Coordinates of C-alpha atoms in Angstrom, one line a residue:
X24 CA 0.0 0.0 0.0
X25 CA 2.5 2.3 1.2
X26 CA 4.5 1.5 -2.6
X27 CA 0.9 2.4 -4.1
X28 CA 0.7 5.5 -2.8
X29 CA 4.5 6.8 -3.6
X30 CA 4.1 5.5 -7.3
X31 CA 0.8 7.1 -7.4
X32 CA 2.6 10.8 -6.0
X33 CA 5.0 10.0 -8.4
X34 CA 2.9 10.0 -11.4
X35 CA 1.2 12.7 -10.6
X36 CA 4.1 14.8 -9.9
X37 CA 5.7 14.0 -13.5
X38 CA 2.0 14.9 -14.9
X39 CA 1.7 18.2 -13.6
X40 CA 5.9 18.9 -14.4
X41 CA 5.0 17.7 -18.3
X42 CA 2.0 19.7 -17.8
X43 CA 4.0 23.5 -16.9
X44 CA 6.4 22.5 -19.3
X45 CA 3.3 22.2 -22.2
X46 CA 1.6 25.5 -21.4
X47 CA 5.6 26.6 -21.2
X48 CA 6.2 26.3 -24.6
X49 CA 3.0 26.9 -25.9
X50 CA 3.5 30.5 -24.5
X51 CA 7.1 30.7 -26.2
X52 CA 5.4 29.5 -30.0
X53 CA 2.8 31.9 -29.5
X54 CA 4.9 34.7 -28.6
X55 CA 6.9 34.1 -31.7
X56 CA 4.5 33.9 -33.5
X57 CA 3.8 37.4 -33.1
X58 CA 7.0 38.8 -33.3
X59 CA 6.9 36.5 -37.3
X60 CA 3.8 38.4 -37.4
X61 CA 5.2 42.4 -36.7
X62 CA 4.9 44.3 -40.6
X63 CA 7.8 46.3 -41.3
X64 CA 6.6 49.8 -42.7
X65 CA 8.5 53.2 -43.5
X66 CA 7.3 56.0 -41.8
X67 CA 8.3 59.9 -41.2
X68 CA 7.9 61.7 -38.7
X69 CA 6.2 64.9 -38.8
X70 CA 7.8 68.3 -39.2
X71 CA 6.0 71.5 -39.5
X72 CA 8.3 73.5 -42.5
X73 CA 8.1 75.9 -45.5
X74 CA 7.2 73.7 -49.4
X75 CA 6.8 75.4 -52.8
X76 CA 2.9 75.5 -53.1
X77 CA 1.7 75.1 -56.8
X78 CA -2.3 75.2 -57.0
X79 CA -3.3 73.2 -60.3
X80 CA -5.8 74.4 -62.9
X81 CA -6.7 73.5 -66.5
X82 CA -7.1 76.5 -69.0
X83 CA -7.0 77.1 -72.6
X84 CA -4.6 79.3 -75.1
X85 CA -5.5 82.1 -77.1
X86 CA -3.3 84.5 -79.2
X87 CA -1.5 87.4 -78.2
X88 CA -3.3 88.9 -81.0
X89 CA -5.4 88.2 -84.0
X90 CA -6.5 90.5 -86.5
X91 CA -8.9 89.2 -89.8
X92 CA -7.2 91.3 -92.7
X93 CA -10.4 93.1 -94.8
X94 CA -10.1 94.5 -98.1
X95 CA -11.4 98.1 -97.3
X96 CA -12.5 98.9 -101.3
X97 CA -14.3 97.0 -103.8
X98 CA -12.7 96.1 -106.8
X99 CA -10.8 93.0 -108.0
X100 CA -7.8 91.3 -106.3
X101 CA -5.0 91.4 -108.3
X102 CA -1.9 89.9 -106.6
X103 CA -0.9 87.6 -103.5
X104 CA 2.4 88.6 -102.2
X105 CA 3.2 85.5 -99.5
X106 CA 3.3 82.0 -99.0
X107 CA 0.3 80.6 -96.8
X108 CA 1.4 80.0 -93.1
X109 CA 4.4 82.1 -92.9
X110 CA 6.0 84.8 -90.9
X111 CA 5.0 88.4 -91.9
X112 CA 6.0 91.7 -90.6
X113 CA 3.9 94.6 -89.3
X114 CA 3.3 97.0 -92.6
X115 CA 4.1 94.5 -95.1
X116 CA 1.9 94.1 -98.5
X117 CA 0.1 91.2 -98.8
X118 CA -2.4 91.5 -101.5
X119 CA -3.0 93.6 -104.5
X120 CA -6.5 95.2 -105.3
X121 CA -7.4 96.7 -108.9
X122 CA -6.7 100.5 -108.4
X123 CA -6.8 101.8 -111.7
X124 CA -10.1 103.6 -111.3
X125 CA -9.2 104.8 -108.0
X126 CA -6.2 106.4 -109.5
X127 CA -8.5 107.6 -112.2
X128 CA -10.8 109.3 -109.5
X129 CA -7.8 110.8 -108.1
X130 CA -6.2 112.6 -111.4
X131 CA -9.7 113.8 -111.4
X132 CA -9.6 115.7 -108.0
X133 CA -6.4 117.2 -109.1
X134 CA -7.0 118.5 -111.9
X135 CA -10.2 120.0 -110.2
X136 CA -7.8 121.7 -107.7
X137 CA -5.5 123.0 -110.0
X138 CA -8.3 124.9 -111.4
X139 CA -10.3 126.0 -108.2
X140 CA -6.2 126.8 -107.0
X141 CA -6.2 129.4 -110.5
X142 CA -9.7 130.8 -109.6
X143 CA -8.3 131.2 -105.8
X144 CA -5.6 133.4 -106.7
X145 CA -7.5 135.6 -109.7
X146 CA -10.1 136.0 -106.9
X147 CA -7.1 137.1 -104.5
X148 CA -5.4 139.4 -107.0
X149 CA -8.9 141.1 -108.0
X150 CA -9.2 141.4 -103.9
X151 CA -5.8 143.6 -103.9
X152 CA -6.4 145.5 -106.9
X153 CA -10.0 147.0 -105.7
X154 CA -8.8 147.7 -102.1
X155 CA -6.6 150.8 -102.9
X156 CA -9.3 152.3 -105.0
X157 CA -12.1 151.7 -102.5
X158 CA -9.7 153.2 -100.3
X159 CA -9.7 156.6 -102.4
X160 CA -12.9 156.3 -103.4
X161 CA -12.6 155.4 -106.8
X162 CA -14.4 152.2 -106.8
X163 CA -17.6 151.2 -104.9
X164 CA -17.4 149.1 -101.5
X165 CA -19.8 146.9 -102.9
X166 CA -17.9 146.0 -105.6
X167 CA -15.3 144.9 -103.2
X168 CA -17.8 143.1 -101.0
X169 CA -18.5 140.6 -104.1
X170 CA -14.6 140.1 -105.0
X171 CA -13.9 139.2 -101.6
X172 CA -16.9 137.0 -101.2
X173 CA -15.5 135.3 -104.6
X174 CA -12.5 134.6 -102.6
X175 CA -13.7 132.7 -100.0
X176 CA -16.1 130.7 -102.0
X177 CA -12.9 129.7 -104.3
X178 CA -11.2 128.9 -101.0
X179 CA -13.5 127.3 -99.6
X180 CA -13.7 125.1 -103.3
X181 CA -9.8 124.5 -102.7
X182 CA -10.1 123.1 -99.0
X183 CA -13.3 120.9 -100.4
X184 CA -10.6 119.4 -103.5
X185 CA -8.1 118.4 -100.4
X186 CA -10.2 116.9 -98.3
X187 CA -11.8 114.5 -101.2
X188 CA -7.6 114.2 -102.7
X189 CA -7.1 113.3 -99.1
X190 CA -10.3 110.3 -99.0
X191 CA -9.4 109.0 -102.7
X192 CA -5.6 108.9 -101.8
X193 CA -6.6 106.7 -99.4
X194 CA -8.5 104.6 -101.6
X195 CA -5.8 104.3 -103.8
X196 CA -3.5 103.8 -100.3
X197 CA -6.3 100.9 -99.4
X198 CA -5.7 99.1 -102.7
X199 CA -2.3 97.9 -101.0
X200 CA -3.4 95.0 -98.2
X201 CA -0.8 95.3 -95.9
X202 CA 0.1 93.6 -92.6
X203 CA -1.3 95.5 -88.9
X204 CA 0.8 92.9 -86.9
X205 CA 3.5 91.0 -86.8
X206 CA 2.9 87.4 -86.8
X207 CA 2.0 84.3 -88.8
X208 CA -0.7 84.4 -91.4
X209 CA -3.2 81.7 -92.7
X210 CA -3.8 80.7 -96.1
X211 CA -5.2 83.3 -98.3
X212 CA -9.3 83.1 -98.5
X213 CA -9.9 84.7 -101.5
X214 CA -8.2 83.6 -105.4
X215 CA -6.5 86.0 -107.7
X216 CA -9.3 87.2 -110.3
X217 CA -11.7 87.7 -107.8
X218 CA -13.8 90.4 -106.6
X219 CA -14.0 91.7 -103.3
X220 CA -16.2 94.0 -101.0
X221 CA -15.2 97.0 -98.8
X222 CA -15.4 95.5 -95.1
X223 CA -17.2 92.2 -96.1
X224 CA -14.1 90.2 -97.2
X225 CA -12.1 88.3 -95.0
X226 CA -8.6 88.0 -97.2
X227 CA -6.7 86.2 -94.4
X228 CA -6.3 85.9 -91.1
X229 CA -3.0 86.5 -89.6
X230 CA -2.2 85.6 -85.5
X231 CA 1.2 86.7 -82.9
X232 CA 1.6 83.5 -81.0
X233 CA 4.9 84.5 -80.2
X234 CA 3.5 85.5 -76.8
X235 CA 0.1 83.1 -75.7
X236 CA -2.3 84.2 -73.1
X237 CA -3.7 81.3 -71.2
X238 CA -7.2 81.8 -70.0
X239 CA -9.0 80.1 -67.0
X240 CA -11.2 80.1 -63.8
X241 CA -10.4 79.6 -60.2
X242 CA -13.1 79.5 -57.8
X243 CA -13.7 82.5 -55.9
X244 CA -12.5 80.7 -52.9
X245 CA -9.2 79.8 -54.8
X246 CA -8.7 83.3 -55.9
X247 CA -9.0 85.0 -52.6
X248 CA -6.7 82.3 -51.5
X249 CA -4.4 83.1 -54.2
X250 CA -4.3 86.8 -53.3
X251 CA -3.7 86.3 -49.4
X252 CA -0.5 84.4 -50.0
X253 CA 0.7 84.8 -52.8
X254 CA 4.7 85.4 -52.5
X255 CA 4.9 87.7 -55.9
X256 CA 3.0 90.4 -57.5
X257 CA 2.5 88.3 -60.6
X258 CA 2.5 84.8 -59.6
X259 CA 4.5 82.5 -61.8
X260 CA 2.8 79.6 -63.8
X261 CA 4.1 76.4 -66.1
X262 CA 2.0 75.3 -68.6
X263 CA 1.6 72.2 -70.6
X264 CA -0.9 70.6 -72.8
X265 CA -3.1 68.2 -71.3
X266 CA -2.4 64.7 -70.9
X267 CA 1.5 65.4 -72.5
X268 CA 5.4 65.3 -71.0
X269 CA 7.1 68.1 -69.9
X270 CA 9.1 68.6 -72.7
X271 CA 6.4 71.1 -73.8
X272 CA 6.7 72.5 -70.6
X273 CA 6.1 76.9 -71.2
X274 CA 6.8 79.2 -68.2
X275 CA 4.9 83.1 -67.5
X276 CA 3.2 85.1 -65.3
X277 CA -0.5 86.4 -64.0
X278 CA -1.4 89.5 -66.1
X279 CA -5.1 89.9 -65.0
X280 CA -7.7 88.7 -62.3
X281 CA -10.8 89.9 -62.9
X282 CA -12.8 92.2 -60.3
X283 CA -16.0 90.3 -60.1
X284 CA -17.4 87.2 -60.0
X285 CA -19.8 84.6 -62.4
X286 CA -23.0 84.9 -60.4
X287 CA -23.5 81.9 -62.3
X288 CA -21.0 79.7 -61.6
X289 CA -18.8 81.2 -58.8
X290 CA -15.9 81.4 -60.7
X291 CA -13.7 84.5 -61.8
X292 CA -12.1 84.7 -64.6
X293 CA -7.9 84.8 -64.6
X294 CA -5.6 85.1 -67.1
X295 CA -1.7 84.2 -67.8
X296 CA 0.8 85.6 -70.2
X297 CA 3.2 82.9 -71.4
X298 CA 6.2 83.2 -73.9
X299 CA 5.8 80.5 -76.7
X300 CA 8.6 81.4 -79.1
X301 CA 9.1 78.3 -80.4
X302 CA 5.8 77.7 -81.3
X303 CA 5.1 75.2 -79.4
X304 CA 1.2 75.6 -78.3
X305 CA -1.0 76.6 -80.9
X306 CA -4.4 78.9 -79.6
X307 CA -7.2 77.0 -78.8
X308 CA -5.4 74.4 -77.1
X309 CA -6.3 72.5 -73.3
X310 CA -3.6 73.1 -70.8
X311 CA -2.7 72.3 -67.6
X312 CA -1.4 75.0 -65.8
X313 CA 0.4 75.0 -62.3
X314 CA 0.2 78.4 -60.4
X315 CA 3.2 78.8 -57.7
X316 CA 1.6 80.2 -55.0
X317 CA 4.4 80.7 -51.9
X318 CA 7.4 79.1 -50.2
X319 CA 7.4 80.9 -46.9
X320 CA 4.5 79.2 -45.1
X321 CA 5.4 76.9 -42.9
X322 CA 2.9 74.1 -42.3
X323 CA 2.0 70.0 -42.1
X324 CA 2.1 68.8 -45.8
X325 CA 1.8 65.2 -46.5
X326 CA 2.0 62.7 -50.1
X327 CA -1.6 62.3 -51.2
X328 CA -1.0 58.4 -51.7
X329 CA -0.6 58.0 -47.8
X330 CA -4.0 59.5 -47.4
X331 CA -7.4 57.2 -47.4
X332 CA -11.0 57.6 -46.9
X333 CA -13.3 56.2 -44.6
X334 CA -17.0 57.0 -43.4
X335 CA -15.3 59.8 -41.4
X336 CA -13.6 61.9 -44.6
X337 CA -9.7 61.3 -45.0
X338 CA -7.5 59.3 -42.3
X339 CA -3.8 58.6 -42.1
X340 CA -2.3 55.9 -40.3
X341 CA 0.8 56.8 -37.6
X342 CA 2.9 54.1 -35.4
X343 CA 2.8 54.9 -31.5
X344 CA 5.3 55.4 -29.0
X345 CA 4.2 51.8 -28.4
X346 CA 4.8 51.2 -31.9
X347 CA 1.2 50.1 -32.5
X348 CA -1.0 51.2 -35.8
X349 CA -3.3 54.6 -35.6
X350 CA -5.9 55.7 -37.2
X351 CA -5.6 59.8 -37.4
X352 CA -8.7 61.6 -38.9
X353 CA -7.3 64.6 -40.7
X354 CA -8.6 67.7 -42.3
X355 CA -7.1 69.0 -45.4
X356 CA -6.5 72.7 -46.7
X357 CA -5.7 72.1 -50.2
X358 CA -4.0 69.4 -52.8
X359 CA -3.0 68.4 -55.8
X360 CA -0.9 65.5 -57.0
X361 CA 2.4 66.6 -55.1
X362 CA 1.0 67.4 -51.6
X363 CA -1.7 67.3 -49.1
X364 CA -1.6 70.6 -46.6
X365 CA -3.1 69.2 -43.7
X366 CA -5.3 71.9 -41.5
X367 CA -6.1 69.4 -38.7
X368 CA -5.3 66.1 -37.5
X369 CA -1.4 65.6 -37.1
X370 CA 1.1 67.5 -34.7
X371 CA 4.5 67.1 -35.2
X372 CA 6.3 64.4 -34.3
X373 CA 3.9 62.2 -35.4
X374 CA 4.8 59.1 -37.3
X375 CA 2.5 59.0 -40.6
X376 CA 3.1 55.5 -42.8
X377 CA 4.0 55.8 -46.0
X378 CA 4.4 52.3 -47.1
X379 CA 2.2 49.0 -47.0
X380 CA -0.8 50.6 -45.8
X381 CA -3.3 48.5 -47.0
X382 CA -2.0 45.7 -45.0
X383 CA -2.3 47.0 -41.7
X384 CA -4.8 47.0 -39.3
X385 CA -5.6 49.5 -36.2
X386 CA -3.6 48.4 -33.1
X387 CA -1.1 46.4 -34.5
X388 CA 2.2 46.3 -34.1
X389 CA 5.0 47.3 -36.7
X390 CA 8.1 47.4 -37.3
X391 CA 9.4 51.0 -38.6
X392 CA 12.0 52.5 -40.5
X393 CA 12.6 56.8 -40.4
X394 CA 12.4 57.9 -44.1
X395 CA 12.6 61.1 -45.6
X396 CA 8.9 62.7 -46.4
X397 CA 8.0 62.2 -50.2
X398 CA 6.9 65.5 -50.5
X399 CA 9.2 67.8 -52.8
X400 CA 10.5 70.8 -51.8

């Protein structure tokens, strides 16, 4: 019996030893297997400092200037003196118009004043010759009353002949199309043989897109924005055509905000001035533009790609000081591809992820690495 009893404590002693030693090394496999189980990540910490703001818009081009060259006299057009689509300079003739009966016209007025010019001065010598003798008394005043009347009525015939020499030189003047700007011109609209009409006919078209103005529409809320900090008198922009590379890239400036606003749609209308020598943009085309705003603010800017959404509005996730997954709600001032400026939400020091987001849950715990912040500056 008294064997019994000692084999029995014996068992039962080994039992509950193999029994601590279980639990043991279950707690051991489970605690590695959440160490297997910690996600590295990259994060950086948050630092309030200055970045170069650009605000993104999309516009469209027009030119510098365009004029629609008009024959200005009827008659037939003669000559064509360019190539379609090439440079032309301010003043230059480019087209021709029948001025034969202009010129006809005009040795008409001539002649007209050469003989109201001979009338003038017989009136003016008749004027001299009857003054002395009305003086002495030898001739009546009347007589001098007409001869001076004469006189003005023949100069008044001479200054008419001027003024109509003056109108039909310009006829003749208007015969000669020529150039009002400097620019490149479009292919001629009207044939050689053909008539045209004072003011009706559109001969060509000629633009300066040398120079492009850029036109678009901020909100009234982006303008006011734009005008608070805004780090130049006439902000900078870049330009490009929609959906292209940056090799087409143009540079300028802000010429003109307007001073009210579309009731309509809330927008105001804004214009840029960009230099386009090469000829790169043609008018009419959809651009992208980037507006530089300021580099003196300092403030919490973040990617966009480490933002998400949830019910709330946006959210980053930051690691602890027990390095353990948050979930920050933020508020955001403005962004564009580049940056997020964050109005609420993160302090610095914080330590925002910026990698493997998606696979991360609230609460768990990571294993970081410090990175710089993608954000440019």
């Amino acid at each position: 019996m008294f064997y019994s009893k000692k084999i029995l404590t014996t068992l039962l002693l080994s039992a509950s030893l193999l029994l601590i030693a279980g639990c043991e090394k279950k707690e051991e496999k489970k605690e590695i297997i959440q160490e297997v189980k910690k996600v590295n990540v990259d994060v950086h910490t948050i630092k309030r400092q200055t970045y170069p703001i650009w605000i993104d818009f999309s516009g469209k081009t027009q030119a510098f200037k365009k004029v629609e060259l008009t024959a200005r006299v009827n008659g037939e057009l003669k000559e064509v003196y360019f190539k379609d689509g090439e440079e032309v300079k301010k003043g230059q003739v480019l087209f021709k118009i029948e001025d034969s009966q202009y010129q006809s016209i005009l040795e008409q007025k001539k002649a007209t004043l050469d003989k109201n010019k001979a009338s003038l001065n017989l009136a003016l010598a008749n004027v001299k010759r009857y003054e002395p003798l009305v003086s002495k008394g030898l001739a009546p005043k009347e007589k001098l009353d007409e001869l001076i009347a004469s006189q003005k009525q023949m100069q008044a015939s001479v200054n008419a002949d001027l003024a109509s020499i003056k109108q039909v030189q310009l006829d003749v003047d208007y015969t000669r199309v020529k150039s009002t700007i400097n620019g490149q011109i479009g292919k001629s609209l009207v044939d050689i043989g053909n008539q045209v009409s004072a003011s009706n006919t559109i001969l060509a078209k000629i633009i300066d897109a040398k120079t492009l103005y850029v036109n678009f529409n901020p909100s009234a809320k982006e303008v006011s924005l734009i005008k608070k900090y805004k780090s130049e008198l006439n902000p900078k922009v870049k330009i490009q055509p929609e959906n292209s590379s940056e090799a087409l890239e143009l540079e300028g400036n802000i010429d003109f905000i307007d001073n009210t606003t579309n009731e309509s749609t809330g927008t105001v209308a804004m214009r840029a001035k960009i230099n386009n020598q090469d000829n790169l943009l043609f008018p009419g085309t959809f651009v992208e533009i980037k507006l530089f705003l300021t580099n003196n603010i300092e403030l919490i800017a973040i990617h966009p790609n480490n933002i998400s959404q949830n019910q709330l509005g946006s959210y980053v996730l930051v690691v602890d000081k027990n390095n353990k997954i948050q979930t920050k709600q933020i508020e955001i001032t403005y962004s564009n591809q580049d940056l997020a400026i964050v109005k609420s939400g993160l302090i610095e020091g914080d330590k925002i992820v910026i990698s493997a987001i998606n696979k991360l849950k609230n609460k768990q715990e990571v294993l970081h690495i410090e990175v710089s912040n993608p954000v440019k500056r």
